[in-house]
Coordinates of C-alpha atoms in Angstrom, one line a residue:
M1 CA 4.3 43.4 -46.7
T2 CA 5.9 40.0 -47.2
L3 CA 3.8 37.1 -46.3
S4 CA 4.7 34.6 -43.6
V5 CA 4.1 31.0 -44.8
N6 CA 3.7 28.0 -42.5
A7 CA 2.6 24.5 -43.2
A8 CA 2.1 22.2 -40.1
A9 CA 1.0 18.6 -39.9
E10 CA -1.8 17.8 -37.4
R11 CA -3.5 14.6 -36.2
F12 CA -7.1 14.1 -35.0
E13 CA -8.4 10.9 -33.6
I14 CA -11.3 9.3 -35.4
A15 CA -14.1 8.2 -33.1
G16 CA -14.3 4.4 -33.4
G17 CA -12.0 4.3 -36.4
F18 CA -12.8 4.5 -40.1
K19 CA -12.8 1.6 -42.6
I20 CA -13.3 1.6 -46.4
S21 CA -12.6 -1.1 -49.0
R22 CA -8.8 -0.4 -49.2
E23 CA -7.8 0.9 -45.7
T24 CA -8.6 1.3 -42.1
R25 CA -7.7 4.5 -40.2
T26 CA -7.6 5.6 -36.6
H27 CA -6.5 9.2 -37.1
A28 CA -7.2 12.0 -39.6
Q29 CA -3.8 13.4 -40.7
V30 CA -4.0 16.9 -42.2
V31 CA -1.7 19.8 -43.2
V32 CA -2.7 23.3 -42.3
V33 CA -1.3 26.3 -44.2
T34 CA -1.2 29.6 -42.4
L35 CA -0.5 32.8 -44.3
T36 CA 0.1 36.0 -42.4
D37 CA 0.8 39.5 -43.6
G38 CA 1.3 41.0 -40.2
E39 CA -2.2 42.2 -39.8
H40 CA -4.4 39.5 -41.3
T41 CA -4.2 35.7 -41.3
G42 CA -5.6 33.1 -43.7
R43 CA -5.7 29.4 -43.2
G44 CA -6.4 26.3 -45.3
E45 CA -6.4 22.6 -44.6
C46 CA -5.8 19.6 -46.8
V47 CA -5.7 15.9 -46.4
P48 CA -3.0 14.0 -48.4
Y49 CA -4.5 11.3 -50.6
P50 CA -2.3 8.1 -50.6
R51 CA -4.0 6.8 -53.7
Y52 CA -2.3 9.5 -55.7
G53 CA 1.0 9.1 -53.8
E54 CA 0.5 12.0 -51.4
T55 CA 1.9 12.0 -47.9
L56 CA 2.2 14.5 -45.1
E57 CA 5.8 15.0 -46.0
S58 CA 5.3 15.3 -49.7
V59 CA 2.6 17.9 -49.3
Q60 CA 4.7 19.9 -46.9
T61 CA 7.6 19.8 -49.3
Q62 CA 5.4 21.0 -52.2
I63 CA 4.3 24.0 -50.0
A64 CA 7.9 24.7 -48.9
D65 CA 8.9 24.8 -52.6
I66 CA 6.3 27.4 -53.4
A67 CA 6.8 29.5 -50.2
A68 CA 9.2 32.0 -51.7
V69 CA 6.8 33.1 -54.5
L70 CA 3.9 33.1 -52.0
R71 CA 5.9 35.6 -49.8
D72 CA 6.3 37.8 -52.9
G73 CA 2.6 37.9 -53.6
L74 CA 1.7 35.0 -55.8
T75 CA -2.0 35.3 -56.7
R76 CA -4.6 32.6 -56.7
S77 CA -4.8 32.7 -60.4
A78 CA -1.1 32.2 -60.8
L79 CA -1.1 29.5 -58.2
Q80 CA -3.2 27.3 -60.5
E81 CA -0.2 27.1 -62.9
A82 CA 2.5 27.2 -60.2
M83 CA 1.3 24.0 -58.4
P84 CA -0.3 20.8 -59.7
A85 CA -3.8 19.9 -58.6
G86 CA -3.9 18.1 -55.3
A87 CA -3.9 18.5 -51.6
A88 CA -1.0 20.9 -51.3
R89 CA -2.5 23.4 -53.7
N90 CA -5.9 23.0 -52.0
A91 CA -4.5 24.1 -48.6
V92 CA -2.6 27.1 -50.2
D93 CA -5.6 28.1 -52.3
C94 CA -8.0 28.0 -49.4
A95 CA -5.6 30.0 -47.2
L96 CA -5.4 32.6 -49.9
W97 CA -9.2 32.8 -50.1
D98 CA -9.4 33.2 -46.4
L99 CA -6.7 35.9 -46.4
E100 CA -8.4 37.8 -49.2
A101 CA -11.7 37.7 -47.3
K102 CA -10.1 39.0 -44.1
K103 CA -8.3 41.8 -45.9
A104 CA -11.4 42.8 -47.8
G105 CA -13.7 42.6 -44.8
K106 CA -16.0 40.5 -46.9
S107 CA -17.0 36.8 -46.9
A108 CA -15.3 34.4 -49.2
A109 CA -18.8 33.6 -50.5
E110 CA -19.3 37.2 -51.5
L111 CA -15.9 37.3 -53.2
A112 CA -16.7 34.1 -55.1
G113 CA -20.1 35.4 -56.2
V114 CA -21.9 32.6 -54.5
G115 CA -24.2 34.8 -52.4
L116 CA -25.5 34.3 -48.9
L117 CA -24.6 30.9 -47.6
K118 CA -27.5 28.7 -46.3
P119 CA -27.4 25.6 -44.1
V120 CA -27.2 22.3 -46.0
T121 CA -27.9 18.7 -45.1
T122 CA -24.9 16.5 -45.1
A123 CA -24.6 12.7 -45.4
F124 CA -23.3 10.7 -42.4
T125 CA -20.9 7.9 -43.2
I126 CA -21.3 4.2 -42.1
S127 CA -18.0 2.4 -42.4
V128 CA -17.8 -0.9 -44.1
D129 CA -17.9 -4.0 -41.9
T130 CA -20.0 -7.2 -41.6
P131 CA -23.7 -6.7 -42.4
E132 CA -24.5 -7.2 -38.7
V133 CA -22.1 -4.6 -37.5
M134 CA -23.1 -2.1 -40.2
A135 CA -26.8 -2.6 -39.2
E136 CA -26.0 -1.9 -35.6
K137 CA -24.1 1.3 -36.6
T138 CA -26.9 2.3 -38.9
R139 CA -29.6 1.9 -36.3
A140 CA -27.8 4.4 -34.1
A141 CA -27.8 6.8 -37.1
A142 CA -31.2 6.0 -38.5
H143 CA -32.6 9.4 -37.4
R144 CA -30.3 11.1 -39.9
P145 CA -32.0 11.9 -43.3
L146 CA -29.0 11.0 -45.5
L147 CA -26.6 8.1 -44.9
K148 CA -23.5 7.3 -46.9
V149 CA -22.7 3.6 -46.8
K150 CA -19.1 2.4 -47.5
L151 CA -19.0 -0.9 -49.4
A152 CA -16.3 -3.4 -50.2
G153 CA -17.2 -5.7 -53.2
P154 CA -18.4 -9.3 -52.7
G155 CA -21.1 -9.4 -50.1
D156 CA -22.2 -5.8 -50.6
D157 CA -25.7 -7.1 -51.5
E158 CA -26.1 -8.4 -47.9
R159 CA -24.6 -5.2 -46.4
I160 CA -26.9 -2.8 -48.2
A161 CA -30.0 -5.0 -47.4
A162 CA -29.0 -4.9 -43.7
V163 CA -28.5 -1.2 -43.7
R164 CA -31.8 -0.5 -45.5
K165 CA -33.6 -2.7 -42.9
A166 CA -31.9 -0.7 -40.1
A167 CA -32.8 2.7 -41.6
P168 CA -36.0 2.4 -43.5
E169 CA -36.6 6.1 -43.8
S170 CA -33.2 7.5 -44.6
T171 CA -32.0 8.3 -48.1
L172 CA -29.0 6.1 -48.9
I173 CA -26.0 6.7 -51.0
V174 CA -23.3 4.1 -51.3
D175 CA -19.5 4.3 -52.0
A176 CA -17.7 1.2 -53.2
N177 CA -14.3 2.9 -53.5
E178 CA -13.6 1.0 -56.8
A179 CA -14.2 -2.4 -55.0
W180 CA -16.7 -4.0 -57.5
D181 CA -15.8 -6.1 -60.5
E182 CA -17.7 -8.2 -63.0
S183 CA -18.1 -11.0 -60.5
C184 CA -20.3 -9.0 -58.2
F185 CA -21.4 -5.9 -60.2
E186 CA -24.8 -7.1 -61.3
R187 CA -25.7 -8.6 -58.0
N188 CA -24.7 -5.4 -56.1
M189 CA -26.4 -3.1 -58.5
A190 CA -29.7 -5.1 -58.1
A191 CA -29.4 -4.9 -54.4
C192 CA -28.9 -1.2 -54.5
E193 CA -31.9 -0.8 -56.8
A194 CA -34.0 -3.0 -54.5
A195 CA -33.0 -0.9 -51.5
G196 CA -33.9 2.4 -53.3
V197 CA -30.3 3.7 -53.2
A198 CA -30.2 7.2 -54.6
L199 CA -26.5 7.2 -55.7
I200 CA -23.7 4.8 -56.2
E201 CA -20.2 6.3 -55.9
Q202 CA -17.3 4.8 -58.0
P203 CA -18.4 1.2 -58.1
L204 CA -15.6 0.1 -60.5
P205 CA -11.9 0.9 -60.7
S206 CA -11.3 4.0 -62.7
K207 CA -9.1 2.0 -65.2
S208 CA -12.0 -0.5 -65.9
D209 CA -15.1 1.6 -65.7
D210 CA -16.1 1.2 -69.3
L211 CA -18.6 -1.4 -68.2
L212 CA -20.7 1.6 -67.0
A213 CA -21.1 2.9 -70.5
G214 CA -24.6 2.4 -71.9
I215 CA -26.0 0.2 -69.1
T216 CA -29.6 0.8 -68.1
R217 CA -29.9 1.7 -64.5
S218 CA -32.4 3.5 -62.1
V219 CA -29.6 4.6 -59.7
T220 CA -27.4 7.6 -60.3
I221 CA -23.8 6.5 -60.7
C222 CA -21.2 9.0 -59.6
A223 CA -17.5 9.4 -60.5
D224 CA -15.0 9.9 -57.8
E225 CA -11.6 8.3 -58.5
S226 CA -12.4 8.5 -62.2
L227 CA -12.4 12.3 -61.9
H228 CA -8.6 12.5 -61.6
P229 CA -6.8 15.5 -60.0
G230 CA -6.3 18.3 -62.5
K231 CA -8.6 16.8 -65.1
S232 CA -11.9 18.1 -66.4
V233 CA -15.2 16.2 -66.5
D234 CA -14.9 15.8 -70.2
G235 CA -15.4 12.2 -71.4
L236 CA -17.1 11.0 -68.2
R237 CA -20.7 11.6 -69.2
R238 CA -21.1 8.4 -71.2
K239 CA -20.3 6.4 -68.1
Y240 CA -21.5 8.6 -65.2
D241 CA -24.5 10.6 -64.2
A242 CA -22.8 12.6 -61.4
V243 CA -19.4 13.7 -60.3
N244 CA -18.0 14.0 -56.8
I245 CA -16.0 17.2 -56.5
K246 CA -13.5 17.2 -53.7
L247 CA -11.3 20.2 -53.0
D248 CA -8.3 18.1 -52.2
K249 CA -8.4 16.5 -55.7
A250 CA -9.5 19.7 -57.5
G251 CA -6.6 21.5 -55.9
G252 CA -8.6 24.1 -54.1
L253 CA -11.8 26.1 -54.1
T254 CA -10.8 28.1 -57.2
E255 CA -10.7 25.0 -59.4
A256 CA -13.7 23.4 -57.7
L257 CA -15.9 26.4 -58.6
K258 CA -14.8 25.9 -62.2
L259 CA -15.5 22.2 -62.1
V260 CA -19.1 22.9 -60.9
D261 CA -19.7 25.1 -63.9
Q262 CA -18.2 22.5 -66.2
A263 CA -20.3 19.7 -64.7
R264 CA -23.5 21.7 -64.9
S265 CA -22.9 22.5 -68.5
Q266 CA -22.7 18.8 -69.3
D267 CA -25.8 18.0 -67.2
F268 CA -24.1 16.1 -64.4
K269 CA -25.5 16.0 -61.0
I270 CA -23.0 17.3 -58.4
M271 CA -21.8 15.8 -55.2
I272 CA -19.5 17.8 -52.9
G273 CA -17.4 15.3 -51.0
C274 CA -14.5 15.4 -48.6
M275 CA -11.5 13.6 -47.3
L276 CA -11.4 12.9 -43.6
G277 CA -10.5 16.3 -42.1
T278 CA -11.6 18.9 -39.7
S279 CA -14.0 21.8 -39.9
L280 CA -11.3 23.9 -41.5
A281 CA -11.2 21.6 -44.5
M282 CA -15.0 21.5 -44.8
A283 CA -15.6 25.2 -44.5
P284 CA -14.6 26.2 -48.1
A285 CA -16.6 23.3 -49.5
V286 CA -19.7 24.8 -48.0
L287 CA -19.6 27.3 -50.9
I288 CA -19.8 24.4 -53.4
A289 CA -22.5 22.7 -51.3
Q290 CA -24.8 25.5 -52.1
K291 CA -25.0 24.2 -55.7
A292 CA -24.7 20.5 -55.0
D293 CA -27.4 17.8 -55.3
F294 CA -25.6 15.7 -52.7
V295 CA -23.5 17.0 -49.8
D296 CA -21.0 14.7 -48.0
L297 CA -19.1 17.0 -45.6
D298 CA -19.4 14.9 -42.4
G299 CA -15.6 14.7 -41.6
P300 CA -15.9 16.6 -38.3
L301 CA -18.8 14.4 -37.2
L302 CA -16.5 11.4 -37.4
L303 CA -13.7 12.8 -35.2
A304 CA -13.4 12.3 -31.5
R305 CA -12.5 16.0 -31.3
D306 CA -12.8 18.7 -33.9
R307 CA -10.8 21.9 -33.9
S308 CA -12.2 24.9 -32.1
P309 CA -13.8 27.0 -33.3
G310 CA -15.4 24.5 -35.7
L311 CA -18.4 24.3 -37.9
R312 CA -21.9 24.2 -36.3
F313 CA -23.9 21.0 -36.8
E314 CA -27.4 20.3 -35.6
G315 CA -27.9 16.7 -36.4
S316 CA -27.1 16.4 -40.1
T317 CA -27.7 20.1 -40.7
L318 CA -24.4 21.9 -41.5
F319 CA -24.3 25.7 -41.0
P320 CA -22.0 28.1 -42.8
P321 CA -18.6 28.8 -41.3
Q322 CA -18.0 31.8 -39.1
P323 CA -15.1 34.2 -40.0
E324 CA -13.2 33.0 -36.9
L325 CA -12.9 29.5 -38.6
W326 CA -12.5 30.5 -42.3
G327 CA -13.8 32.8 -45.0

């Protein structure tokens, strides 16, 4: 039977807003792809990434352009060649996984060969702000075992010291979103080492991250923006110790599973990350989380309202998705 294909834009308010080094947001904007064969329905969600020129409109256009071949039975394997890596392909790929699982009467994890999904501990994000405001927000989250701290460049040494003082027991990972440069790199690195930070995500702009090659450090440095959409991990090992795999950049669960294997073969640590989306966007990433060293899938925790049904969280413990949500 011919598939029905729909791509709808949705908005979800962010509780208290969300601020990183290059933008401030009040709402999560997502695109949801729904595929229906008349009996079964599969869904996938993506978050357009402005850094790579993606918008709600451009993603919906990409999906509309592929709709005809989807209706005729385009496979997940063929999809990898039919669409470029990015948010649009992620939503379609995850919807196909969900549809396949529903039709087979099996979980997506079983179809992927991942095995029985287990609960994981996710990071909880502290937005960038003044040291005083970040310390206040951190104190409210200090009971969480893993905190992800957004940074912004100059002054990050004071920010990370304030956060560490406010959460002395939590494991800290930090994300500079490419905001450091040579003027503050050494000072910020030293502050992170002094605070016992476990991982620094993308400290330098991807175009000028050669500074990372060969430097001695005690903190794991993780590539995010330097792992470009549609690219492999090849060539990153001399600069990075870990890679952040995001389904929206990989272009879906199918490619993300391959990236995990590539990363492990090159002795990278693995972080599974997310854009700011709902439980529907996080659900497929839970499969990757089973093999990850660091899990950052707190998108739904940052929303004023998640979709229903959503993922189950108990504190920072994230439980596998139920079939009613995805997979």
